[in-house]
PDB file of C-alpha atoms in Angstrom:
ATOM      1  CA  MET H   1      16.354  62.168  20.471  1.00 95.00           C
ATOM      2  CA  LYS H   2      17.023  59.961  23.487  1.00 93.00           C
ATOM      3  CA  PRO H   3      15.696  60.980  26.922  1.00 95.00           C
ATOM      4  CA  VAL H   4      17.952  62.493  29.575  1.00 95.00           C
ATOM      5  CA  LYS H   5      18.495  59.812  32.227  1.00 94.00           C
ATOM      6  CA  ALA H   6      18.654  60.251  35.973  1.00 89.00           C
ATOM      7  CA  GLY H   7      22.118  61.466  36.930  1.00 87.00           C
ATOM      8  CA  GLU H   8      22.787  63.042  33.532  1.00 94.00           C
ATOM      9  CA  ARG H   9      21.309  66.419  34.500  1.00 95.00           C
ATOM     10  CA  ILE H  10      21.976  68.601  37.535  1.00 95.00           C
ATOM     11  CA  VAL H  11      19.793  71.601  38.345  1.00 95.00           C
ATOM     12  CA  ARG H  12      20.545  73.911  41.309  1.00 95.00           C
ATOM     13  CA  ASN H  13      18.731  77.119  42.234  1.00 96.00           C
ATOM     14  CA  LEU H  14      20.751  79.874  43.877  1.00 92.00           C
ATOM     15  CA  TYR H  15      17.609  81.367  45.423  1.00 94.00           C
ATOM     16  CA  SER H  16      16.301  78.207  47.102  1.00 96.00           C
ATOM     17  CA  GLU H  17      19.333  75.952  47.671  1.00 96.00           C
ATOM     18  CA  PRO H  18      21.421  76.299  50.823  1.00 95.00           C
ATOM     19  CA  PHE H  19      24.882  77.807  50.404  1.00 95.00           C
ATOM     20  CA  ARG H  20      27.685  76.326  52.493  1.00 90.00           C
ATOM     21  CA  SER H  21      30.994  77.420  53.916  1.00 87.00           C
ATOM     22  CA  PHE H  22      33.749  77.852  51.348  1.00 82.00           C
ATOM     23  CA  ASP H  23      36.489  75.751  52.952  1.00 77.00           C
ATOM     24  CA  THR H  24      39.480  74.696  50.862  1.00 75.00           C
ATOM     25  CA  PRO H  25      42.438  72.640  52.074  1.00 71.00           C
ATOM     26  CA  ASP H  26      44.973  75.505  51.908  1.00 69.00           C
ATOM     27  CA  ILE H  27      43.031  78.762  52.080  1.00 70.00           C
ATOM     28  CA  VAL H  28      40.611  80.076  54.706  1.00 68.00           C
ATOM     29  CA  TYR H  29      37.860  82.316  53.371  1.00 77.00           C
ATOM     30  CA  GLU H  30      35.956  84.094  56.141  1.00 82.00           C
ATOM     31  CA  GLY H  31      32.559  85.451  55.087  1.00 92.00           C
ATOM     32  CA  LEU H  32      32.383  83.418  51.866  1.00 92.00           C
ATOM     33  CA  SER H  33      29.789  80.780  51.054  1.00 93.00           C
ATOM     34  CA  TRP H  34      29.238  78.882  47.859  1.00 93.00           C
ATOM     35  CA  LEU H  35      26.811  76.787  45.836  1.00 96.00           C
ATOM     36  CA  PRO H  36      28.455  74.376  43.375  1.00 96.00           C
ATOM     37  CA  LEU H  37      26.614  73.044  40.346  1.00 96.00           C
ATOM     38  CA  ASP H  38      28.417  69.672  40.458  1.00 95.00           C
ATOM     39  CA  GLU H  39      29.152  68.557  44.017  1.00 91.00           C
ATOM     40  CA  ALA H  40      31.495  65.830  42.732  1.00 91.00           C
ATOM     41  CA  ARG H  41      34.101  68.460  41.792  1.00 92.00           C
ATOM     42  CA  PRO H  42      36.701  69.687  44.318  1.00 88.00           C
ATOM     43  CA  VAL H  43      35.717  72.703  46.425  1.00 85.00           C
ATOM     44  CA  GLY H  44      36.305  75.964  44.568  1.00 86.00           C
ATOM     45  CA  THR H  45      36.420  74.469  41.071  1.00 92.00           C
ATOM     46  CA  GLY H  46      33.987  74.139  38.207  1.00 95.00           C
ATOM     47  CA  PHE H  47      30.869  76.248  37.775  1.00 97.00           C
ATOM     48  CA  HIS H  48      29.598  77.751  41.036  1.00 96.00           C
ATOM     49  CA  VAL H  49      28.126  80.781  42.780  1.00 97.00           C
ATOM     50  CA  ILE H  50      29.993  82.565  45.575  1.00 96.00           C
ATOM     51  CA  ARG H  51      28.413  84.915  48.093  1.00 96.00           C
ATOM     52  CA  MET H  52      30.698  87.271  49.992  1.00 96.00           C
ATOM     53  CA  ALA H  53      29.288  88.908  53.113  1.00 97.00           C
ATOM     54  CA  PRO H  54      29.775  92.658  53.643  1.00 98.00           C
ATOM     55  CA  GLY H  55      33.411  93.266  54.622  1.00 97.00           C
ATOM     56  CA  ALA H  56      34.587  89.817  53.445  1.00 96.00           C
ATOM     57  CA  ALA H  57      37.980  89.450  51.754  1.00 93.00           C
ATOM     58  CA  SER H  58      39.739  86.680  49.888  1.00 88.00           C
ATOM     59  CA  THR H  59      43.189  85.508  50.873  1.00 86.00           C
ATOM     60  CA  ALA H  60      45.926  86.593  48.439  1.00 89.00           C
ATOM     61  CA  HIS H  61      46.220  83.809  45.885  1.00 90.00           C
ATOM     62  CA  GLU H  62      47.576  82.800  42.492  1.00 93.00           C
ATOM     63  CA  HIS H  63      45.375  81.286  39.815  1.00 93.00           C
ATOM     64  CA  THR H  64      46.500  77.877  38.605  1.00 94.00           C
ATOM     65  CA  ALA H  65      44.045  78.093  35.680  1.00 96.00           C
ATOM     66  CA  ASP H  66      42.078  80.877  34.035  1.00 97.00           C
ATOM     67  CA  GLU H  67      39.264  82.124  36.279  1.00 96.00           C
ATOM     68  CA  MET H  68      36.120  83.632  34.819  1.00 98.00           C
ATOM     69  CA  PHE H  69      33.404  85.329  36.830  1.00 97.00           C
ATOM     70  CA  LEU H  70      30.334  87.498  36.441  1.00 98.00           C
ATOM     71  CA  VAL H  71      29.312  89.917  39.182  1.00 98.00           C
ATOM     72  CA  LEU H  72      25.602  89.231  39.769  1.00 98.00           C
ATOM     73  CA  GLU H  73      25.160  91.640  42.695  1.00 98.00           C
ATOM     74  CA  GLY H  74      27.289  94.105  44.635  1.00 98.00           C
ATOM     75  CA  GLU H  75      30.866  95.202  44.105  1.00 98.00           C
ATOM     76  CA  LEU H  76      34.241  93.455  44.417  1.00 98.00           C
ATOM     77  CA  ILE H  77      37.500  95.403  44.741  1.00 98.00           C
ATOM     78  CA  ASP H  78      40.901  93.925  43.851  1.00 97.00           C
ATOM     79  CA  HIS H  79      44.144  94.628  45.742  1.00 94.00           C
ATOM     80  CA  ASP H  80      45.175  97.154  43.057  1.00 96.00           C
ATOM     81  CA  GLY H  81      41.936  99.130  43.370  1.00 97.00           C
ATOM     82  CA  THR H  82      40.197  97.685  40.306  1.00 97.00           C
ATOM     83  CA  ARG H  83      36.444  97.630  40.955  1.00 98.00           C
ATOM     84  CA  TYR H  84      34.152  94.983  39.517  1.00 98.00           C
ATOM     85  CA  ARG H  85      30.465  95.918  39.536  1.00 98.00           C
ATOM     86  CA  ARG H  86      27.161  94.239  38.759  1.00 98.00           C
ATOM     87  CA  GLY H  87      27.239  92.986  35.176  1.00 98.00           C
ATOM     88  CA  ASP H  88      31.038  92.925  34.852  1.00 98.00           C
ATOM     89  CA  MET H  89      32.437  89.759  33.270  1.00 98.00           C
ATOM     90  CA  VAL H  90      36.036  89.185  34.356  1.00 98.00           C
ATOM     91  CA  LEU H  91      38.787  86.853  33.132  1.00 98.00           C
ATOM     92  CA  LEU H  92      41.928  86.456  35.237  1.00 97.00           C
ATOM     93  CA  ARG H  93      44.548  84.367  33.438  1.00 98.00           C
ATOM     94  CA  ALA H  94      46.446  81.467  34.975  1.00 96.00           C
ATOM     95  CA  GLY H  95      49.410  82.839  36.911  1.00 95.00           C
ATOM     96  CA  THR H  96      47.721  86.092  37.966  1.00 96.00           C
ATOM     97  CA  GLN H  97      47.927  86.954  41.651  1.00 95.00           C
ATOM     98  CA  HIS H  98      45.399  88.997  43.578  1.00 93.00           C
ATOM     99  CA  GLY H  99      43.233  89.355  46.640  1.00 92.00           C
ATOM    100  CA  SER H 100      39.790  90.969  46.726  1.00 95.00           C
ATOM    101  CA  HIS H 101      37.358  92.445  49.208  1.00 96.00           C
ATOM    102  CA  THR H 102      33.776  93.672  49.214  1.00 97.00           C
ATOM    103  CA  PRO H 103      32.585  96.514  51.428  1.00 97.00           C
ATOM    104  CA  GLY H 104      28.860  95.853  50.920  1.00 98.00           C
ATOM    105  CA  GLY H 105      28.832  92.175  49.935  1.00 98.00           C
ATOM    106  CA  CYS H 106      28.563  90.599  46.494  1.00 98.00           C
ATOM    107  CA  THR H 107      27.429  87.530  44.584  1.00 98.00           C
ATOM    108  CA  LEU H 108      29.611  86.063  41.821  1.00 97.00           C
ATOM    109  CA  LEU H 109      28.976  83.407  39.180  1.00 98.00           C
ATOM    110  CA  VAL H 110      32.368  81.679  38.781  1.00 96.00           C
ATOM    111  CA  TYR H 111      34.052  79.114  36.544  1.00 97.00           C
ATOM    112  CA  VAL H 112      37.567  77.872  37.261  1.00 95.00           C
ATOM    113  CA  GLU H 113      39.091  74.516  36.354  1.00 95.00           C
ATOM    114  CA  THR H 114      41.604  74.114  39.195  1.00 92.00           C
ATOM    115  CA  LEU H 115      41.938  75.439  42.737  1.00 87.00           C
ATOM    116  CA  GLU H 116      44.049  78.536  43.329  1.00 87.00           C
ATOM    117  CA  ARG H 117      47.209  78.561  45.442  1.00 89.00           C
ATOM    118  CA  ALA H 118      47.654  80.774  48.518  1.00 86.00           C
ATOM    119  CA  ILE H 119      50.543  83.246  48.388  1.00 89.00           C
ATOM    120  CA  GLY H 120      52.295  84.994  51.289  1.00 75.00           C
TER     121      GLY H 120
END
């Protein structure tokens, strides 16, 4: 087996690494911060962790690719009242539209291939 070379492995720790503001070109997300695994990917794509502060909400958006997430802590509530709680694994298919909020804050482990699109 050949050794793993520098640059071929990325390790990030969600408990010790600094999270940063979740700023995308088209959508403003107040109260959201994120920690990407691969910083070379566009903001909001790939494998990453999102923290939502208590009372934070996402802008209504449409998924341009399937989005998968796991609720690590807290609770997230979708626009239709669906509640996602700690341990819930969620798949939202490409083309789905939603907006979410969290009364007490939450932490999500997310994978999405492409950035979502804001909707009015």
